[in-house]
GROMACS .gro file of C-alpha atoms in nm:
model
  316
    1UNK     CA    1   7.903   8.812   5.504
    2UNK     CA    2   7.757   9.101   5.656
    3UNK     CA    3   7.798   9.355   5.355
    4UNK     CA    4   7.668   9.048   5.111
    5UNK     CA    5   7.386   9.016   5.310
    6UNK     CA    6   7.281   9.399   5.341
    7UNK     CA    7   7.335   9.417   4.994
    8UNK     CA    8   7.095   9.176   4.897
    9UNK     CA    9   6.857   9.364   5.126
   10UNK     CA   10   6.898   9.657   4.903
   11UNK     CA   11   6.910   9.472   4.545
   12UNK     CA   12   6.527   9.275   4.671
   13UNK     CA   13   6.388   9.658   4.776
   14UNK     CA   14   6.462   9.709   4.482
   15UNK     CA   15   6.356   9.407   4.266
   16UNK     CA   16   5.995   9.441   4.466
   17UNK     CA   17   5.986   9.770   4.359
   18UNK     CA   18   6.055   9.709   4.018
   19UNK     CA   19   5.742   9.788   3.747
   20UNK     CA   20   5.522   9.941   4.025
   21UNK     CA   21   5.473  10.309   4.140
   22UNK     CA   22   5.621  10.201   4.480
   23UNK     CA   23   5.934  10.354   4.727
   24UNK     CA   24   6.210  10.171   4.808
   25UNK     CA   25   6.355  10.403   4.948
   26UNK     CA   26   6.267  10.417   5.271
   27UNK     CA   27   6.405  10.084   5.293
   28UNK     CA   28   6.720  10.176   5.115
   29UNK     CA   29   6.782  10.478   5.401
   30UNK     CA   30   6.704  10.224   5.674
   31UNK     CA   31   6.994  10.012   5.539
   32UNK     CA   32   7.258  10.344   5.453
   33UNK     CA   33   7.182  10.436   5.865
   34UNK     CA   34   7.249  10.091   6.006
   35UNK     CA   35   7.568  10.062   5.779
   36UNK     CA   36   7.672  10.344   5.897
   37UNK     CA   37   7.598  10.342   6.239
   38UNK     CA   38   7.811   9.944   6.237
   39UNK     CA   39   8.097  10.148   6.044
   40UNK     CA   40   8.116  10.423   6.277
   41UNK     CA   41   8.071  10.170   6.628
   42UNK     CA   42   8.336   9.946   6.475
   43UNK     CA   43   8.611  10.242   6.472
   44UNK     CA   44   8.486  10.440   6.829
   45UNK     CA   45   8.471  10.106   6.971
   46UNK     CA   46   8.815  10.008   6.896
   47UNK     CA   47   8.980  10.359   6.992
   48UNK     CA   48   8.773  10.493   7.292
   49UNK     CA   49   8.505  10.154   7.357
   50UNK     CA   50   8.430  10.343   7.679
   51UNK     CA   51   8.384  10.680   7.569
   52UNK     CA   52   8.189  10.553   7.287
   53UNK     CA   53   7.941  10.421   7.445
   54UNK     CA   54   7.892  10.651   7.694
   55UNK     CA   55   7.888  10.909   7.439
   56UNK     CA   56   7.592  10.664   7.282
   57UNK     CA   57   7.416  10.629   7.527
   58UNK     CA   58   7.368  10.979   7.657
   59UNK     CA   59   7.324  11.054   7.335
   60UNK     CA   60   6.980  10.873   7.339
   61UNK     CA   61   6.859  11.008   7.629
   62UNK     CA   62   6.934  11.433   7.493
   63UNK     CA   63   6.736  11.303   7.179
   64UNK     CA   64   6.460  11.178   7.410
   65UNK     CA   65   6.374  11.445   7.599
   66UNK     CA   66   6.450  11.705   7.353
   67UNK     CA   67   6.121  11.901   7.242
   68UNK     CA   68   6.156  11.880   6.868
   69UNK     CA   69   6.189  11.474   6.926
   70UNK     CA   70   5.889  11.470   7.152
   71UNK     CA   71   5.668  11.610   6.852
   72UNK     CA   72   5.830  11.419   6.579
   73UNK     CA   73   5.636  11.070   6.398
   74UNK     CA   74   5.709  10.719   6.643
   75UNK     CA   75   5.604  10.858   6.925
   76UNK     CA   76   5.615  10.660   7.221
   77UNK     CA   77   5.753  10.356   7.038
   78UNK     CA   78   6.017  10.505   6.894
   79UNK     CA   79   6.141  10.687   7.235
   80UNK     CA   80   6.114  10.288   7.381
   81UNK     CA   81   6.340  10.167   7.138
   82UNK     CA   82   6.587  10.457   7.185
   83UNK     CA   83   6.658  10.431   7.564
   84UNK     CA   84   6.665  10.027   7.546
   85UNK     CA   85   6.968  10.071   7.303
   86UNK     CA   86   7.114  10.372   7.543
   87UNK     CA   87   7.055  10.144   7.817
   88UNK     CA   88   7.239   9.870   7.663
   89UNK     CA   89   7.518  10.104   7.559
   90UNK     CA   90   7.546  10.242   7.907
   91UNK     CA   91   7.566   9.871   8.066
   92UNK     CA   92   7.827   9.789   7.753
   93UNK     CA   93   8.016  10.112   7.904
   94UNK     CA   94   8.023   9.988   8.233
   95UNK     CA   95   8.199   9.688   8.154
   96UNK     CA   96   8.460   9.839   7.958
   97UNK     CA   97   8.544  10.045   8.215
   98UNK     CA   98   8.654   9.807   8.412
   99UNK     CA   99   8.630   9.779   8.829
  100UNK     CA  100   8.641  10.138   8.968
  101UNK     CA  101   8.418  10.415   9.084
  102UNK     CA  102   8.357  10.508   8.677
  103UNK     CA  103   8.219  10.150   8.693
  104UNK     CA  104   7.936  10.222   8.925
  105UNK     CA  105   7.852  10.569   8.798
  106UNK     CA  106   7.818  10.395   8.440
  107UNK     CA  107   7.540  10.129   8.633
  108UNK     CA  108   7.421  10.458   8.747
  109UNK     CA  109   7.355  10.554   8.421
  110UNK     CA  110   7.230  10.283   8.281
  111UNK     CA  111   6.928  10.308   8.585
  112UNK     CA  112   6.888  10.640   8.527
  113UNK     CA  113   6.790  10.591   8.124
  114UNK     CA  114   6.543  10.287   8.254
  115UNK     CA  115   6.392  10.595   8.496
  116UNK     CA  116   6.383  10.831   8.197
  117UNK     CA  117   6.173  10.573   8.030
  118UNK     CA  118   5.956  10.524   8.330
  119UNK     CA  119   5.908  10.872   8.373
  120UNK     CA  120   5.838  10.944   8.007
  121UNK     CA  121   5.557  10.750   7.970
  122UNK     CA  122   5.732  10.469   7.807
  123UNK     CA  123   5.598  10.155   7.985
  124UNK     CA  124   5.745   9.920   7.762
  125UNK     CA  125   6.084  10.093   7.737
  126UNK     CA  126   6.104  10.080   8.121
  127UNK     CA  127   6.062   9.711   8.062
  128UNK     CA  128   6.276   9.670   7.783
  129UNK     CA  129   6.558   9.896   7.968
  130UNK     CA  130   6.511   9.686   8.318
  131UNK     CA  131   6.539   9.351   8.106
  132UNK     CA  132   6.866   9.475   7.970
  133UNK     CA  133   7.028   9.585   8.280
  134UNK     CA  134   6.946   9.230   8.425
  135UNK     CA  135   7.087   9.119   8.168
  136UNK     CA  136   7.390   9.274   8.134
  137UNK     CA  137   7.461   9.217   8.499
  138UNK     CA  138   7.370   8.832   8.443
  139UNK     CA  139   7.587   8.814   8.148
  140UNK     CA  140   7.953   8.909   8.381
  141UNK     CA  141   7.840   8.564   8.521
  142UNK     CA  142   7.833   8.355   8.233
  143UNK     CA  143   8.129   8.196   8.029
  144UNK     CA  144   7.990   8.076   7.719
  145UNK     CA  145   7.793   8.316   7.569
  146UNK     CA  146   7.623   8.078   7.297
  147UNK     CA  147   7.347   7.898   7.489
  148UNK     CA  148   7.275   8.285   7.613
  149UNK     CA  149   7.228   8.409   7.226
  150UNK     CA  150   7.038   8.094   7.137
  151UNK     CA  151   6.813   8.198   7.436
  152UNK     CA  152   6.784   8.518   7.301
  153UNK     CA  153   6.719   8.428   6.957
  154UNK     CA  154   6.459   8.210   7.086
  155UNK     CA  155   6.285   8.520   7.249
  156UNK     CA  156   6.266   8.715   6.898
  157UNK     CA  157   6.101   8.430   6.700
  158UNK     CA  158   5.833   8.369   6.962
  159UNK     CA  159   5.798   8.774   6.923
  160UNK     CA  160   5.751   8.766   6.564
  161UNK     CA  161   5.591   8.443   6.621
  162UNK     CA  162   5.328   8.558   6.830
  163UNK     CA  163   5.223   8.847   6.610
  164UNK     CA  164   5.164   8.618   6.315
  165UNK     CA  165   4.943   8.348   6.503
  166UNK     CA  166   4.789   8.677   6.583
  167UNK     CA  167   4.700   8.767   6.228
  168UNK     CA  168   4.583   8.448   6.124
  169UNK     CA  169   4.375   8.415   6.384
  170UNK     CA  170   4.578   8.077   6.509
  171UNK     CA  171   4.537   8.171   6.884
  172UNK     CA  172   4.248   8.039   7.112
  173UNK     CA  173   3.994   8.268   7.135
  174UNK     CA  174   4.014   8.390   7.530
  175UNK     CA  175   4.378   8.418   7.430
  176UNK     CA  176   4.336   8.659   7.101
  177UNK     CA  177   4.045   8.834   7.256
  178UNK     CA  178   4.285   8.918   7.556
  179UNK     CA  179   4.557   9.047   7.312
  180UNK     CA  180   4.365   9.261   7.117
  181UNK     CA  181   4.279   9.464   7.416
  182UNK     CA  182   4.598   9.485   7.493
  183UNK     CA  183   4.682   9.587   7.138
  184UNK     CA  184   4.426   9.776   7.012
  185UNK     CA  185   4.170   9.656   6.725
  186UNK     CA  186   4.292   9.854   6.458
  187UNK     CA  187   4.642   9.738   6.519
  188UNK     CA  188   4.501   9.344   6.446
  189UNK     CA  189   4.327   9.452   6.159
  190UNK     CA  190   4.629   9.595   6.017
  191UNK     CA  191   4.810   9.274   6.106
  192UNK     CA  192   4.538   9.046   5.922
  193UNK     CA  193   4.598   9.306   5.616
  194UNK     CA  194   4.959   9.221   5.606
  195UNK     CA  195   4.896   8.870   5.667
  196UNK     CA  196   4.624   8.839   5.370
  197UNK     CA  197   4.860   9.086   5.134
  198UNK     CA  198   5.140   8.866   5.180
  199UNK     CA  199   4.899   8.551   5.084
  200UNK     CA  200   4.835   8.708   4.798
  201UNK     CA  201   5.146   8.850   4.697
  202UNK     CA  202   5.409   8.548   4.860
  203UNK     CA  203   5.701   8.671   4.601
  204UNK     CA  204   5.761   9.023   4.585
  205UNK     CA  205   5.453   9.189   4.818
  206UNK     CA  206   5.259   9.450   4.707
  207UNK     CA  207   5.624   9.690   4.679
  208UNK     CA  208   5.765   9.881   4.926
  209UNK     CA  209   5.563  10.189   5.099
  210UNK     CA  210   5.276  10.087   4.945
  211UNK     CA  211   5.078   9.904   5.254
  212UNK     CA  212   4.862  10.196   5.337
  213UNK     CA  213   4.746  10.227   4.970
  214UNK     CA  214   4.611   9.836   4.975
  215UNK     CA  215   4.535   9.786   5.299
  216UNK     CA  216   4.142   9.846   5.373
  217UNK     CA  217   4.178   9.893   5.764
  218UNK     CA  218   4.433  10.166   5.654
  219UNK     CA  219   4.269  10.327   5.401
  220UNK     CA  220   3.883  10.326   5.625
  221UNK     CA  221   4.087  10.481   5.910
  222UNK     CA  222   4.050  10.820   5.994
  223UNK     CA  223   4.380  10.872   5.976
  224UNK     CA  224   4.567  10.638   5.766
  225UNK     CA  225   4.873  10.471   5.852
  226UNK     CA  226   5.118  10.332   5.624
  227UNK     CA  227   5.242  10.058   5.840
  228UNK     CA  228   5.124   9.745   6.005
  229UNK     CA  229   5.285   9.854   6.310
  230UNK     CA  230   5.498   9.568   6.267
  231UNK     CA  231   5.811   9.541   6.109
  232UNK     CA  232   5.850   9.144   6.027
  233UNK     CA  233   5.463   9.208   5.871
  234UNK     CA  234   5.538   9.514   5.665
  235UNK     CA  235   5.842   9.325   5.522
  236UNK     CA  236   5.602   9.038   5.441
  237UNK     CA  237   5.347   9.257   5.274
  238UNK     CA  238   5.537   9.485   5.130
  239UNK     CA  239   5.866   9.268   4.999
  240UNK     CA  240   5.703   8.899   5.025
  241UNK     CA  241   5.854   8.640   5.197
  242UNK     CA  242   6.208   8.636   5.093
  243UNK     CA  243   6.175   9.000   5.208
  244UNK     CA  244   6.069   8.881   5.533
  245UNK     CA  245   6.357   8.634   5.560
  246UNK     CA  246   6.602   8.853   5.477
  247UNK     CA  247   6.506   9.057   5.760
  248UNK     CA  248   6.544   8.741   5.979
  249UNK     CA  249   6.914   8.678   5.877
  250UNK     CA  250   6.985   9.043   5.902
  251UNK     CA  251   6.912   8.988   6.289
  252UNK     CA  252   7.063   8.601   6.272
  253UNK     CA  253   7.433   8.743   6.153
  254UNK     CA  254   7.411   9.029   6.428
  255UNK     CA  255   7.408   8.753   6.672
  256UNK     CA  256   7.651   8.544   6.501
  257UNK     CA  257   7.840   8.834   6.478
  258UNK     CA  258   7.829   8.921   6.889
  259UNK     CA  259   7.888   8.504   6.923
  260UNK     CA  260   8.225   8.531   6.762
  261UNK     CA  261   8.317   8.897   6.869
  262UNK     CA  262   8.637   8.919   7.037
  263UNK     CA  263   8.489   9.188   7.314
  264UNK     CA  264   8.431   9.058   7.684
  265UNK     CA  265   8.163   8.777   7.694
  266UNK     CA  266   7.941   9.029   7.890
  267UNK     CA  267   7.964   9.312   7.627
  268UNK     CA  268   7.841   9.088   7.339
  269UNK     CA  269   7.566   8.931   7.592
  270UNK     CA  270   7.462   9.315   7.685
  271UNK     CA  271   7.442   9.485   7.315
  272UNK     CA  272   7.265   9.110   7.246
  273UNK     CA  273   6.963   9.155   7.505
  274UNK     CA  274   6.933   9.517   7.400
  275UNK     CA  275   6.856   9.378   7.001
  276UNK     CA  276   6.679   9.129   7.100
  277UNK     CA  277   6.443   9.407   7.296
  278UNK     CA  278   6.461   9.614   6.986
  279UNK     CA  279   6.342   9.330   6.771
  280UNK     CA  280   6.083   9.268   7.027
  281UNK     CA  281   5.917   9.622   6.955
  282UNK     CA  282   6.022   9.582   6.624
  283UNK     CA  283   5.742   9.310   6.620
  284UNK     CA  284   5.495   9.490   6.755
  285UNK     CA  285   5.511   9.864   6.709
  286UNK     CA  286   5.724  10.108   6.474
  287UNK     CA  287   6.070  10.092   6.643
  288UNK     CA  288   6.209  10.096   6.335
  289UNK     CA  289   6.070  10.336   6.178
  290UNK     CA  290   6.304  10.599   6.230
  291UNK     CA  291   6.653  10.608   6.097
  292UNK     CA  292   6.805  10.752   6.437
  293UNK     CA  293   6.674  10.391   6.594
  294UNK     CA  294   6.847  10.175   6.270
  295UNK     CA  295   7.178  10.427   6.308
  296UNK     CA  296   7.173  10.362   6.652
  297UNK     CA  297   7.103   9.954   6.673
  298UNK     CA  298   7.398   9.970   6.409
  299UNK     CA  299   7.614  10.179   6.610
  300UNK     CA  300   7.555   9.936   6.918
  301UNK     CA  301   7.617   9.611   6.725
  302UNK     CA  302   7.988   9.790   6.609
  303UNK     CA  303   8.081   9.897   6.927
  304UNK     CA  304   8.004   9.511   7.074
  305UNK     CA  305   8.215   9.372   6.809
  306UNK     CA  306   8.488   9.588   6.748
  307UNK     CA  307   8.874   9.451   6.780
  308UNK     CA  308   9.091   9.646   7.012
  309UNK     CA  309   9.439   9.693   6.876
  310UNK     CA  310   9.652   9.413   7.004
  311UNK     CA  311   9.379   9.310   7.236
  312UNK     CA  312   9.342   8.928   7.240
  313UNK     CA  313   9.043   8.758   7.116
  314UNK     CA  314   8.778   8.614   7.365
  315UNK     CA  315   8.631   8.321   7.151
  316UNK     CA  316   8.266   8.228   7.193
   0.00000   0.00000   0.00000
């Protein structure tokens, strides 16, 4: 289900892009990183789960503080979505491990990317990393891990939600006027561009990569951006609305995926709040606009469902 489903990510880039000078593939390298990233967390996790994640997960911090990452496009965004999935795969460590002394230093860990965050600068990967490690030590607590994902999927689509009452201008005004600030001005106006490209283009969009070419706010910007800073609105514009859906049930069968993965309830919970945090700045900023991010939400979703040899399986 999963490979039919990618696939038909990569045959609609593909169809939007048809007859138009437009790039699919940026979209097409998104998909080859997350597929590989699932591939490659699928094997690690079922030889060395433990090792793989902590390898993961300390991986993400190197690449954040390493110079030639600090000066690279994404910016602060980009270093918030990385230590939210190396705090998830630090807390999915931990409870691999099992009770012991590696235990704790793997909790350790996981605090220790959420103070990286805090002291990069990254106010909303502090966040995002604190609401995972609550999380994940919720989640040992819980039995059935269903109502939890429901929850969880609940959280995205208000996200995504949210951002599109924003663009239309469907929010009371105290409300949207409050928002903005928070947001920034230019980042609304590029959200009312997507929201009045994908009007006019419900189908196919205007074709991949090509936002900053038709959208005004872009193009009167002193420096133009070729995003909305949103990635359920760039699908929208860009792809049209079955685009924008098939973005949805990408996210949908990663959760259905963690529901009936045969990992420890609190594993599936833990890589489940870290996505769902990812999809949250995925709403709202460019968290996915670097392949490292999709390689390493892939590699997190593998490792969270992989099947240990001759380990029994822990039905949601």
């Amino acid at each position: 289900m999963g490979a039919a489903l990618l696939s038909c990510c990569a045959v609609w880039a593909l169809v939007s892009a048809a007859g138009r000078a437009a790039r699919p593939e940026g979209t097409l390298l998104a998909l080859l990183a997350v597929t590989a990233g699932y591939a490659c967390g699928r094997i690690a996790g079922s030889l060395l789960p433990v090792a793989a994640a902590t390898t993961g997960a300390l991986a993400g911090a190197v690449l954040t503080v390493a110079p030639e990452q600090a000066a690279s496009t994404g910016g602060v965004t980009v270093d918030a979505a990385r230590l939210t999935l190396a705090t998830g795969a630090a807390c999915c460590a931990a409870w691999a491990a099992g009770p012991g002394p590696l235990r704790r230093a793997l909790w350790l860990l996981a605090g220790a990317l959420a103070a990286l965050a805090l002291a990069a600068g990254c106010a909303a990967g502090f966040v995002a990393a604190c609401g995972v490690l609550l999380c994940s030590l919720a989640a040992g607590r819980v039995r059935h891990r269903l109502p939890a994902l429901a929850g969880l999927a609940l959280v995205a689509a208000l996200a995504v939600g949210s951002t599109w009452a924003v663009a239309a201008n469907a929010l009371p005004r105290g409300l949207s006027t409050s928002l903005e600030g928070q947001l920034t001005e230019h980042r609304v106006r590029l959200w009312h561009d997507a929201a009045t490209i994908t009007a006019e283009h419900p189908l196919r969009g205007a074709g991949p990569d090509l936002f900053g070419e038709v959208s005004p706010a872009s193009l009167q910007s002193a420096e133009p951006h070729g995003t909305p800073y949103s990635a359920p609105m760039q699908q929208a514009a860009e792809q049209g609305l079955p685009g924008a859906a098939l973005l949805a049930a990408a996210f949908g069968w990663t959760l259905y995926a963690l529901w009936r993965s045969p990992r420890a309830t609190a594993v599936a919970l833990t890589a489940a709040a870290a996505l769902t945090g990812l999809a949250v700045q995925a709403a709202v900023g460019n968290a996915l606009s670097s392949p490292q991010i999709t390689a390493g939400a892939g590699l997190l979703a593998g490792l969270a469902t992989a099947r240990r040899p001759g380990a029994p399986t822990e039905p949601g």
